[in-house]
CSV table of C-alpha atoms and ligand atoms in Angstrom, one decimal:
chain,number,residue,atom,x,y,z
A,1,UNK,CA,11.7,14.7,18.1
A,2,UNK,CA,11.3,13.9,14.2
A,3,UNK,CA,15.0,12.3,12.7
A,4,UNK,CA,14.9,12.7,9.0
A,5,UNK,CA,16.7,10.0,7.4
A,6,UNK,CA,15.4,9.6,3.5
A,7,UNK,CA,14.9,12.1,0.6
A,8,UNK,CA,13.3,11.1,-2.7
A,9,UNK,CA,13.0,14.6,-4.5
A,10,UNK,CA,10.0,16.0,-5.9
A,11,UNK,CA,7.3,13.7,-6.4
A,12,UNK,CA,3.7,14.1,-7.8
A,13,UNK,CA,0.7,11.9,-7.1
A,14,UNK,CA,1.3,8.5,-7.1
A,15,UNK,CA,-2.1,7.1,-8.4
A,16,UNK,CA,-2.9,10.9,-10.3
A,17,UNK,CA,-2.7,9.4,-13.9
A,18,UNK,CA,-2.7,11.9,-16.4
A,19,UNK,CA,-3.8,12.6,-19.8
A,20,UNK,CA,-1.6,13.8,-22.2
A,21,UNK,CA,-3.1,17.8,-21.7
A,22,UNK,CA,-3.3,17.9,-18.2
A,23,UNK,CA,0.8,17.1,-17.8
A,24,UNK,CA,1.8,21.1,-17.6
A,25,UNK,CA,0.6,22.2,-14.1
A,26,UNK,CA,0.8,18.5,-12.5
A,27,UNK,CA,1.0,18.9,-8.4
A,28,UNK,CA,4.8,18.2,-6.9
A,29,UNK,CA,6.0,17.8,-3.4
A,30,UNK,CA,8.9,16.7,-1.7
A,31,UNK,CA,8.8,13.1,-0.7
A,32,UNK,CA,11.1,13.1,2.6
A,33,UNK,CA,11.0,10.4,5.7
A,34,UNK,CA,11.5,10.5,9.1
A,35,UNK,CA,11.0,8.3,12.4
A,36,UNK,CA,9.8,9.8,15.9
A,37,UNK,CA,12.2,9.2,18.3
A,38,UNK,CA,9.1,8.6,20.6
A,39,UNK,CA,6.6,6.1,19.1
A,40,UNK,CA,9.5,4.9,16.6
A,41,UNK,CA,6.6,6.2,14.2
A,42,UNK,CA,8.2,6.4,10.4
A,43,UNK,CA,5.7,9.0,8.5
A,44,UNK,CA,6.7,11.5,5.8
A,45,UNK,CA,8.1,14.6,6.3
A,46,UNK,CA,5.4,16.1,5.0
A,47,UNK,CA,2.0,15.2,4.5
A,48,UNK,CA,-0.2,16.0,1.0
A,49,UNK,CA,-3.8,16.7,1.5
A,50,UNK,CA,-6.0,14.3,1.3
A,51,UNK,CA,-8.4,15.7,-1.0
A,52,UNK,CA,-5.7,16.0,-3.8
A,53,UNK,CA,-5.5,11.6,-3.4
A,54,UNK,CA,-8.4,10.2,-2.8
A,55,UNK,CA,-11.2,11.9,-4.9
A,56,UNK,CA,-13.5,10.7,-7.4
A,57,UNK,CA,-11.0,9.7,-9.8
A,58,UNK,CA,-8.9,7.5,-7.7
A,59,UNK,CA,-7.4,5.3,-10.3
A,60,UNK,CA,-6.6,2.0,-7.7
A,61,UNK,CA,-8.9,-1.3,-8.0
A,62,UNK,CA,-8.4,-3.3,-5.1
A,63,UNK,CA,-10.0,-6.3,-7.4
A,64,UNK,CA,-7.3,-5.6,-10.0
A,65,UNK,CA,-5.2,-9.2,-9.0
A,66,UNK,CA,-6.5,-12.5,-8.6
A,67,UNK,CA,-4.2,-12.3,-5.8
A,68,UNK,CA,-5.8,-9.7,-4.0
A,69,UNK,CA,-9.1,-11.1,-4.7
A,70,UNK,CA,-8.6,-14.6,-3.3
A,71,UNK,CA,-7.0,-12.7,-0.4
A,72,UNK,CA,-9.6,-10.8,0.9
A,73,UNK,CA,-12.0,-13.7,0.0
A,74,UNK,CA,-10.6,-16.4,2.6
A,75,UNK,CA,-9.6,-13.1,4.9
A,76,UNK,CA,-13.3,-12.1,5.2
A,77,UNK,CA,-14.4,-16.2,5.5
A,78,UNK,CA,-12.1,-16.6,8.1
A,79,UNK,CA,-12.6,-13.1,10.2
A,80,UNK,CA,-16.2,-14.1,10.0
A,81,UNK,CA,-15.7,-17.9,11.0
A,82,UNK,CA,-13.4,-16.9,14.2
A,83,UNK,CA,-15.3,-13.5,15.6
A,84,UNK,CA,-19.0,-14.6,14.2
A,85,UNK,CA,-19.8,-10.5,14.3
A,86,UNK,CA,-23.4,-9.2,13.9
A,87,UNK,CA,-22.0,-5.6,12.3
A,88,UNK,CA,-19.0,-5.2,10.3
A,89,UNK,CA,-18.0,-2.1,9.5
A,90,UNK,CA,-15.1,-1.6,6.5
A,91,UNK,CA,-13.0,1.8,6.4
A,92,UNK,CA,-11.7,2.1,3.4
A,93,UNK,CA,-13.7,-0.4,0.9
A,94,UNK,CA,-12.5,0.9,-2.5
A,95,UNK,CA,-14.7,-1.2,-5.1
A,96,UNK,CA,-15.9,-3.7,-2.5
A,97,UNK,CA,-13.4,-6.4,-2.6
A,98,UNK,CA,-13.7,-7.6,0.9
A,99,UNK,CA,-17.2,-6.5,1.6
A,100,UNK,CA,-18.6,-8.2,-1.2
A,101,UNK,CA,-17.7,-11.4,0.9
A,102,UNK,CA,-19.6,-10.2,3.6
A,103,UNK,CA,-23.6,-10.6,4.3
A,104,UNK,CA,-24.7,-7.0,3.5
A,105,UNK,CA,-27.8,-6.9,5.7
A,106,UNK,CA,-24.9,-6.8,9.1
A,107,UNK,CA,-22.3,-4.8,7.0
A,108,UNK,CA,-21.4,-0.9,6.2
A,109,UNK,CA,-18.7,0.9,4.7
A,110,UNK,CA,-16.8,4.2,4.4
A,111,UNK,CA,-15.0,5.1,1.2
A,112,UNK,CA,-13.9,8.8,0.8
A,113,UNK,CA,-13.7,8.0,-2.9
A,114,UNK,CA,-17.2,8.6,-4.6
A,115,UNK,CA,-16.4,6.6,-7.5
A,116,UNK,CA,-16.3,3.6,-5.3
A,117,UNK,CA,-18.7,4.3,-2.5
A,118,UNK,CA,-20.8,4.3,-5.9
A,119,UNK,CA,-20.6,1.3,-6.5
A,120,UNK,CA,-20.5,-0.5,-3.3
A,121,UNK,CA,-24.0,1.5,-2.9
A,122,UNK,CA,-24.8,0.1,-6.1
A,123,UNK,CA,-23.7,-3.5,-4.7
A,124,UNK,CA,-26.3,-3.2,-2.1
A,125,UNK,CA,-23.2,-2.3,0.4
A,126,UNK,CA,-24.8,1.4,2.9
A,127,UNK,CA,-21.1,2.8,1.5
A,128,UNK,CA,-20.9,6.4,3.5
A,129,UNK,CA,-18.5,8.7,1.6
A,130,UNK,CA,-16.1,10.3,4.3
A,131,UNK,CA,-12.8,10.6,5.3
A,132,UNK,CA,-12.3,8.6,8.9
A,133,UNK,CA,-13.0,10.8,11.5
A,134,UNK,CA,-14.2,10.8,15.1
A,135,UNK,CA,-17.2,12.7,14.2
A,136,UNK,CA,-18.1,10.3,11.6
A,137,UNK,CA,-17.5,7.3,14.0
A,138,UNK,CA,-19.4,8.7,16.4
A,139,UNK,CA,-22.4,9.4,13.9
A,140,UNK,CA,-22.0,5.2,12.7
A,141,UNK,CA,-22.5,4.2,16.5
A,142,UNK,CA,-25.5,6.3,17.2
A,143,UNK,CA,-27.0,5.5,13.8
A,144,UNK,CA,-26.1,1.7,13.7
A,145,UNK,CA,-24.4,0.8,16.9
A,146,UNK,CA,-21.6,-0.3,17.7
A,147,UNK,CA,-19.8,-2.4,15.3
A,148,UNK,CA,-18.5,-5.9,16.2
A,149,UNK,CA,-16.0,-6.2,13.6
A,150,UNK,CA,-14.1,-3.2,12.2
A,151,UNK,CA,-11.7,-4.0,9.3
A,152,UNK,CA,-9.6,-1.6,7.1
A,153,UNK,CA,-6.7,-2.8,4.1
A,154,UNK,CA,-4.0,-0.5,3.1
A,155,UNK,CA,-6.0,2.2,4.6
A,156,UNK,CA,-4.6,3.1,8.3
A,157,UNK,CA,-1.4,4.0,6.9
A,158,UNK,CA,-3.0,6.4,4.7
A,159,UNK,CA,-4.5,8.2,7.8
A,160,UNK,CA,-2.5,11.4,8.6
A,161,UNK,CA,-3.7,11.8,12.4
A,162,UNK,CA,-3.4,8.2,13.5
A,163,UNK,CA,-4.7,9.5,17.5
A,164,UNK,CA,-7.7,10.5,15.8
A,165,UNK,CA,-8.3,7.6,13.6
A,166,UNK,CA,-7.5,5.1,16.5
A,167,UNK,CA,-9.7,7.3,19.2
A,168,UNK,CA,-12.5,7.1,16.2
A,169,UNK,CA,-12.2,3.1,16.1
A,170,UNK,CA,-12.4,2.9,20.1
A,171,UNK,CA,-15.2,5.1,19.8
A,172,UNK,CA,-17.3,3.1,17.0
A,173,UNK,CA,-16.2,-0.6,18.3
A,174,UNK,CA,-18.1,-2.7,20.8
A,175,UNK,CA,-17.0,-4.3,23.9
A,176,UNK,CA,-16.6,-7.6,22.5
A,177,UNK,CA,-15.6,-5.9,19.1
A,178,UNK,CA,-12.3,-6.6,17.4
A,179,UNK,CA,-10.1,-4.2,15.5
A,180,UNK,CA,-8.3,-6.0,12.4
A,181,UNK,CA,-6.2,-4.0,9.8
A,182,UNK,CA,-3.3,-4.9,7.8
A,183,UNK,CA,-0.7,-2.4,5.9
A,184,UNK,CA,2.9,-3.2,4.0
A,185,UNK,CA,5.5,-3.6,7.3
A,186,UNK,CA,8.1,-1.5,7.5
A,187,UNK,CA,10.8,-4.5,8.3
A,188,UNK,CA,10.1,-5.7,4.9
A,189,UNK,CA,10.4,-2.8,3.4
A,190,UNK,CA,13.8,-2.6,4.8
A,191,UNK,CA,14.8,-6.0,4.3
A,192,UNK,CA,13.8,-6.2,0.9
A,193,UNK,CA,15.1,-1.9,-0.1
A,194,UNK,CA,11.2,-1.4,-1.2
A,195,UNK,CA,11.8,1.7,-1.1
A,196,UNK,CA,8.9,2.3,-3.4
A,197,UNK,CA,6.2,1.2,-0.7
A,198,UNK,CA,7.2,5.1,0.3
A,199,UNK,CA,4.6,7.1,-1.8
A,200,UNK,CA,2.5,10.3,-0.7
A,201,UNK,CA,-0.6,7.8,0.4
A,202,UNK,CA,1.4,6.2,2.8
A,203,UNK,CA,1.7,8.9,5.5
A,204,UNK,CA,3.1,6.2,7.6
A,205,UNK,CA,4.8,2.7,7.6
A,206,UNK,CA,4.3,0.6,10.4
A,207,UNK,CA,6.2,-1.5,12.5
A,208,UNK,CA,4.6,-3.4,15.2
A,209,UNK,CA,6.2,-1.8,17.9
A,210,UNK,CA,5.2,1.5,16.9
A,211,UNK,CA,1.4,0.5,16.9
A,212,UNK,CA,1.5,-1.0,20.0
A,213,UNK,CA,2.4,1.6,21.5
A,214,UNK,CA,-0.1,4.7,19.3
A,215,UNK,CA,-2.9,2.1,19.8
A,216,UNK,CA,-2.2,1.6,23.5
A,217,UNK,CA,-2.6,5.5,23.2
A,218,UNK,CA,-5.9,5.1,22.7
A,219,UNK,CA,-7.3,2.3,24.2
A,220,UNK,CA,-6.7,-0.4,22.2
A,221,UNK,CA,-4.5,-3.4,22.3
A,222,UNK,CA,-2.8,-5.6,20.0
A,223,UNK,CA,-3.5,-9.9,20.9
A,224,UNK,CA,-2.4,-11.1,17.1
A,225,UNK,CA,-0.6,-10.4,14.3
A,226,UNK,CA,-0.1,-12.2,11.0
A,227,UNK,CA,2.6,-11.9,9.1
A,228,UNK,CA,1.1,-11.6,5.1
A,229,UNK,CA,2.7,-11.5,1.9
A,230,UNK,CA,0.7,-9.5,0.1
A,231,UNK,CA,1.7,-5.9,-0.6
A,232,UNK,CA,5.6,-7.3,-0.9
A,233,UNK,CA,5.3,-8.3,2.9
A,234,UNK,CA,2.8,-6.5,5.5
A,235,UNK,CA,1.2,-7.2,9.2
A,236,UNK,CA,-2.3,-7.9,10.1
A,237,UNK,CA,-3.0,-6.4,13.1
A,238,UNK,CA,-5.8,-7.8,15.6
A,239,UNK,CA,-6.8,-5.4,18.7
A,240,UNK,CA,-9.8,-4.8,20.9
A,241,UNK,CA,-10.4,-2.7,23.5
A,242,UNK,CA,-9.7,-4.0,26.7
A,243,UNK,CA,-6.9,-6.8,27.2
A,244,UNK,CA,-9.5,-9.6,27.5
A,245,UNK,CA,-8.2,-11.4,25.0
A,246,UNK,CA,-5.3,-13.3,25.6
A,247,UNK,CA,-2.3,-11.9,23.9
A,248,UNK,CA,-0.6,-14.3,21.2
A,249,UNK,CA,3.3,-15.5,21.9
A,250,UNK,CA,3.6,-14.0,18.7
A,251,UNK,CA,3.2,-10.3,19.3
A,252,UNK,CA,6.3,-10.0,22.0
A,253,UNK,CA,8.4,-12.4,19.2
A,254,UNK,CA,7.9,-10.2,16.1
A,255,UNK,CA,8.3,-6.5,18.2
A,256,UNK,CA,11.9,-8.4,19.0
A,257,UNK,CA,12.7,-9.5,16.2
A,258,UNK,CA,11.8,-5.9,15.1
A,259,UNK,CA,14.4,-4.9,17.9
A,260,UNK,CA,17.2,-6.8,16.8
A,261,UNK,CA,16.8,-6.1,13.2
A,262,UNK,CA,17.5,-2.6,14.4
A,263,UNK,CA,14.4,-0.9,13.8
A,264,UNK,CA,14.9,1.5,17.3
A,265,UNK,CA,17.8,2.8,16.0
A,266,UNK,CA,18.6,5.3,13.5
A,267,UNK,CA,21.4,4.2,12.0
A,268,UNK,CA,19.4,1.1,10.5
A,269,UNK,CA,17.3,3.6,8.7
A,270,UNK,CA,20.7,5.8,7.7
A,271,UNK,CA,22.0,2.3,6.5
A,272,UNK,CA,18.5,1.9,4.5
A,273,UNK,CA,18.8,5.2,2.8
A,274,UNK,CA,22.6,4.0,1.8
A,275,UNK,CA,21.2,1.2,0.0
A,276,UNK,CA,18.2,2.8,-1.3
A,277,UNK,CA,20.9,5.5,-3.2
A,278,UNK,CA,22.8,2.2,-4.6
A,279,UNK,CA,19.6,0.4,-5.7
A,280,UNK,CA,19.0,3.9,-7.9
A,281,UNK,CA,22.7,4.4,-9.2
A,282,UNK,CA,22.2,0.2,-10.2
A,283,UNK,CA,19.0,0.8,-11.8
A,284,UNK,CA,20.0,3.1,-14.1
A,285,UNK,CA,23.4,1.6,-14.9
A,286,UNK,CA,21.5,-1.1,-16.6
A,287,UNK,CA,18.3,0.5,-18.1
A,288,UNK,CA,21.0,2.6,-19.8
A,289,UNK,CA,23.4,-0.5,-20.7
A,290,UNK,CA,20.3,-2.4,-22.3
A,291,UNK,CA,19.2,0.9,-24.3
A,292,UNK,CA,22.9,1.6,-25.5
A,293,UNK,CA,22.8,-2.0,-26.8
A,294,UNK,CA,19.2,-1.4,-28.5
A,295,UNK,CA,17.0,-3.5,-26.5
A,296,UNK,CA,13.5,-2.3,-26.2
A,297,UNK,CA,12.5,-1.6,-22.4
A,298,UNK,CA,9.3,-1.1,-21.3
A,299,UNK,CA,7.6,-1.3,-17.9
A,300,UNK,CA,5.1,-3.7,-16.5
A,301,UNK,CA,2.4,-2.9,-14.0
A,302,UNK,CA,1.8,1.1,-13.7
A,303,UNK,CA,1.7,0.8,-9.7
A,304,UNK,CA,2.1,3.9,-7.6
A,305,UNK,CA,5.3,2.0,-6.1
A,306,UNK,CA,6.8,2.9,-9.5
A,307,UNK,CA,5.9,6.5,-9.2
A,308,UNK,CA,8.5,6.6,-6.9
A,309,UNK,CA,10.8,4.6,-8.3
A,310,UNK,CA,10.7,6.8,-11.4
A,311,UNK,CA,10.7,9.9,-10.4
A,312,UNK,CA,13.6,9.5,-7.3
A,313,UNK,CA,15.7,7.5,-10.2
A,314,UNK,CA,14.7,10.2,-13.3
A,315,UNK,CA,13.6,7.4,-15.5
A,316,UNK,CA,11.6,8.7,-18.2
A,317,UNK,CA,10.0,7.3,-21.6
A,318,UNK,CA,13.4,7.4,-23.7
A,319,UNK,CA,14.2,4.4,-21.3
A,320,UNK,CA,11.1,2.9,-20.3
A,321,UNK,CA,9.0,3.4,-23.9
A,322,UNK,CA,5.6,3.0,-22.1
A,323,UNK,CA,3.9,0.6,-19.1
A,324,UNK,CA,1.0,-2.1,-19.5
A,325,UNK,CA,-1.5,-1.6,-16.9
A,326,UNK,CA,-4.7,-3.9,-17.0
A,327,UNK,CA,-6.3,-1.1,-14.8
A,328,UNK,CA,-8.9,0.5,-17.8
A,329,UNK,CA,-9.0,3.8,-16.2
A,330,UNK,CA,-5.4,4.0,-16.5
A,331,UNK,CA,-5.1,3.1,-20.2
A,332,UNK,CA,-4.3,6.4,-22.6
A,333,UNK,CA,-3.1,8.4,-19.8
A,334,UNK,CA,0.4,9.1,-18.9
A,335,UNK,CA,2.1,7.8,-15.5
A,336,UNK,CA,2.8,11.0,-13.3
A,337,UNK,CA,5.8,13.0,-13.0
A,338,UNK,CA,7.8,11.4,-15.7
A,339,UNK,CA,4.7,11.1,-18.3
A,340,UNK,CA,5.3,7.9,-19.7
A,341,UNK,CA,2.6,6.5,-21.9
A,342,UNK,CA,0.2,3.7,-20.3
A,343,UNK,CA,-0.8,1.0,-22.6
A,344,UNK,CA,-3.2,-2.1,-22.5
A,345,UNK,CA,-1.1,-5.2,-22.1
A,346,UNK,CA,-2.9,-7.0,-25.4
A,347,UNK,CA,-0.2,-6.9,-28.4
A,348,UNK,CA,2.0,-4.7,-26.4
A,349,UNK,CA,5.2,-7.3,-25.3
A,350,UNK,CA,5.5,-8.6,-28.6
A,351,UNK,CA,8.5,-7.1,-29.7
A,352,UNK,CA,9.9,-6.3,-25.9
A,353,UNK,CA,12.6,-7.7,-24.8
A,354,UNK,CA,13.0,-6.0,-20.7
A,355,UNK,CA,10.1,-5.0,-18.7
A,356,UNK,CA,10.7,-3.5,-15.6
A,357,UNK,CA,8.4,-5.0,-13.2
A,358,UNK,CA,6.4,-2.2,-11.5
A,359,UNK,CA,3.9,-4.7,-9.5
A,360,UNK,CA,6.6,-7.1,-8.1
A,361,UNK,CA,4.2,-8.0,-5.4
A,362,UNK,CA,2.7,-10.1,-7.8
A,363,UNK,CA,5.5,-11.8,-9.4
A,364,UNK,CA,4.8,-15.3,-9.0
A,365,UNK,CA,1.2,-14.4,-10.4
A,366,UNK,CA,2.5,-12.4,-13.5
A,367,UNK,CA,5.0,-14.6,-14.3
A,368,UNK,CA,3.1,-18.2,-14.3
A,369,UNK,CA,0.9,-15.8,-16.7
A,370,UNK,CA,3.8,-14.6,-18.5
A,371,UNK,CA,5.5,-17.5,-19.5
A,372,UNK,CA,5.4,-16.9,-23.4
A,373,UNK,CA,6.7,-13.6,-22.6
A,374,UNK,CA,9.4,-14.8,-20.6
A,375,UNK,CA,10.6,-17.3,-23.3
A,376,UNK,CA,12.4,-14.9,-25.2
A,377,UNK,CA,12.0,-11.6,-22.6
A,378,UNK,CA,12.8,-10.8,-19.1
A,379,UNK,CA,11.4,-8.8,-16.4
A,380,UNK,CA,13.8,-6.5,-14.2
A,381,UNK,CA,13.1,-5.7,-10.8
A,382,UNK,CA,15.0,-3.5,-8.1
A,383,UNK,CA,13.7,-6.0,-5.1
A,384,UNK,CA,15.8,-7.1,-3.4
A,385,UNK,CA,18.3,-5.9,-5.2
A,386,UNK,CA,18.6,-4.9,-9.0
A,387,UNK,CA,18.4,-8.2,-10.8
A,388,UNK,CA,16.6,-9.6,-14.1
A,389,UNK,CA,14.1,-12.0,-13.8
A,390,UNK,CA,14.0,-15.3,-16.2
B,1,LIG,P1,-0.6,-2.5,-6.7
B,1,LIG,O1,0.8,-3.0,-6.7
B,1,LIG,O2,-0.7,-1.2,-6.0
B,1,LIG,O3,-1.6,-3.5,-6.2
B,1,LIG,O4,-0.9,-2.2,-8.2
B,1,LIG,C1,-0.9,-3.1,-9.2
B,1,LIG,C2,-1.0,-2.5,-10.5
B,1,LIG,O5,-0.5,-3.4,-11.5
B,1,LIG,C3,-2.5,-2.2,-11.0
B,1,LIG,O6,-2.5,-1.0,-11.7
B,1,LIG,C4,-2.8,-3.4,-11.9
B,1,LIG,C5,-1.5,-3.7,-12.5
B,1,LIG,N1,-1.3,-5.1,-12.9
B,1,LIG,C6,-1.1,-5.4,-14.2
B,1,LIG,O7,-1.1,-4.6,-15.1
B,1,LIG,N2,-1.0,-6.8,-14.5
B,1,LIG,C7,-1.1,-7.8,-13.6
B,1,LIG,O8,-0.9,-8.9,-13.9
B,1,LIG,C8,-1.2,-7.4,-12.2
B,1,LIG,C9,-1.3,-8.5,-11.2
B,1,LIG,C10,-1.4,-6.1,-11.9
C-alpha cells in the first residue's frame, strides 16, 4: 500500500526553461509523495512521461560546477583503480562528464537525450540514445558483452520502473561485474527540509534500506556505500550480482541509522511535510519583509531544485526580479511555472543586495567565488532552515 504524505501543488517541468512565447500552454502536474509501506520506497504520486523531460533540449550540464567536475574525475580514477574493468558501461552520461575520464576504446554510454549522446559521439564516446530498458541491455550484452563496470549519477532515481531497470543491470553485468550508482539520499533530504530535491525527474528518493531490498529483488546486492556530499547529501551505492563480495560494516550501520532516524515510519515523513509547510510560510515572510523595505532580491543559480521551491511557495518575479544561471542554454529564457527572467551572472549582482541561493549544493564553491558580492550582499537559503547567508 502507497501512504501519501506531501503535496506541492501544480508543478511544471523542472529543467523545461522557457522562452518568453512559449509560457501560455506550459505543461502542469501535481507534484505529490508517497512511501510504500512494503519496500519503504518514497516515489511521487504520480509519474510525468519521460519523453516530456529528457528530450533533445534538456537544459542540465553535468560539467556546469567545478565541483561536479572534480567529482566525477577522482570518482572515475578511483572506480577504475579498485575494479580495473575491461568494459564500462555509463547510463545516463549527459555531456560526458564521467566518461570523458574513462579510456574510450573499453567504454559505452546510453543517454536518452540526443543533444548529449551527440556530443559524447562526437567525443569519441559509442553514446546509444535510449531510455534504460531490458531490451536495450540485452541488445549491449549481445553486441559488446557483458560489461564489467556499470555506473549511473543522478540517473536511477529518474527511472520510473526500478524492477525493470535493476533486472536490465543484472542482465547486462558480468559475473565479476560491479554495479555503482549514486543519487541525493532521502535522510538528508529530511534532515536538512530539502524539500526541493522533490522534482518531476526524481520519481524516487532513496534510502538505503529501500534499495536493498528492490535490488535484492532482482538479483543484486549491496557490499558498500559512500556517504557523498554532493547533490546537498546523497549515497553511492556498490552491488554485484552474487554476494561474493564481502559486505562492508557500513551497509548494516547506515540502514540503522536510517531506522532510528525514523525513516520506517510514517509519521517521520508527516513530521517532514510539517516542516516543509513552515520552511514556505518563513520563506515568504522575509522575501516580502526585504521587498517592503526596498531591497532588490534576485535569485542565484536557476536549478530545477528551485522550480519547486517557487512554484509550492508562489514566488514569482515581483519578488525575485530574475536568476543568474551560468548554464548558456538557459540564458534569455524564463524559469518554468513562475516565468522569471534568466540572466547571465556578468554585471547582473551589481546593484543586488539578497540572492536567494537556488544551487545551495554548491555553496562553499559560490561563495569563495562570491566574496565581492558578499561584501555588501547576501545570499538566502531555505536549507536547513530559512536563514541569510554572510
Ligand atoms: P544543480 O544544482 O542541479 O547541479 O544545478 C546547478 C545550476 O546552478 C546550473 O544551472 C548551473 C548553476 N550555477 C550557477 O549559475 N553558478 C554557479 O556558480 C554554480 C556552481 C552553478
Amino acid at each position: 500500500m502507497k501512504v501519501k504524505f506531501l503535496d506541492l501543488g501544480q508543478q511544471p517541468i523542472a529543467n523545461n526553461f522557457l522562452l518568453p512565447e512559449q509560457v501560455d500552454d506550459e505543461f502542469k502536474y501535481h507534484l505529490t509523495v508517497e512511501i510504500d509501506d512494503g519496500t519503504k520506497l518514497v516515489s511521487l504520486g504520480e509519474f510525468v512521461a519521460p519523453e516530456k523531460m529528457f528530450n533533445d533540449t534538456y537544459a542540465y550540464h553535468s560539467s556546469g560546477s567545478k565541483t561536479m567536475q572534480e567529482h566525477f574525475k577522482k570518482t572515475a580514477i578511483a572506480l577504475v583503480n579498485n575494479f580495473a574493468p575491461l568494459k564500462v558501461l555509463e547510463i545516463g552520461s549527459n555531456d560526458g562528464v564521467f566518461i570523458k575520464n574513462i579510456n574510450s576504446d573499453i567504454a559505452i554510454a546510453v543517454e536518452p537525450c540526443s543533444n548529449f549522446a551527440d556530443l559524447t559521439n562526437k567525443m569519441g564516446y559509442k553514446t546509444i540514445s535510449e531510455f534504460w530498458t531490458l531490451d536495450l541491455a540485452k541488445e549491449i550484452r549481445s553486441k559488446h558483452g557483458a560489461q564489467d563496470l556499470i555506473y549511473a549519477a543522478n540517473c536511477m532515481c529518474h527511472i520510473q520502473n526500478l524492477s525493470e531497470a535493476f533486472a536490465a543491470v543484472n542482465e547486462c553485468l558480468s559475473d565479476r561485474g560491479v554495479f555503482v550508482f549514486e543519487d541525493p539520499s532521502l535522510s538528508k533530504m529530511i534532515e536538512r527540509c530539502s524539500y526541493d530535491q522533490i522534482y518531476d525527474e526524481h520519481a524516487h528518493i532513496f534510502s538505503v534500506t529501500a534499495l536493498n531490498k528492490i535490488l535484492a529483488s532482482q538479483g543484486l546486492y549491496i557490499f558498500r556505500v559512500e556517504k557523498l556530499n554532493v547533490h546537498g547529501g546523497s549515497n553511492r551505492i556498490f552491488a554485484s550480482k552474487r554476494l561474493h563480495k564481502n559486505i562492508e560494516a557500513n551497509v548494516d550501520d547506515i540502514m540503522k541509522e536510517e531506522f532510528n532516524m525514523g525513516l520506517e515510519d510514517i509519521r517521520t515523513y508527516n513530521n517532514f511535510a510539517t516542516r516543509v509547510e513552515q520552511s514556505r510560510v518563513q520563506l515568504l515572510g522575509l522575501l516580502k519583509e526585504f521587498k517592503r523595505k526596498n531591497f532588490n532580491i534576485v535569485g542565484y543559480g536557476a536549478t530545477s531544485k528551485s522550480t519547486t521551491v517557487f512554484n509550492y511557495c508562489g514566488i514569482d518575479s515581483s519578488l525575485i526580479g530574475y536568476i543568474t544561471d551560468t548554464t548558456p542554454t538557459k540564458q534569455g529564457k524564463v524559469s518554468p511555472g513562475m516565468h522569471i527572467p534568466v540572466v547571465p551572472r556578468e554585471g547582473n549582482l551589481n546593484s543586488v543586495d539578497y540572492a536567494y541561493l537556488g544551487a545551495w549544493n554548491y555553496e562553499a564553491e559560490i561563495a569563495e567565488k562570491e566574496s565581492e558580492f558578499l561584501r555588501s550582499g547576501a545570499f538566502i537559503t531555505h536549507v536547513p532552515y530559512v536563514r541569510i547567508i554572510r
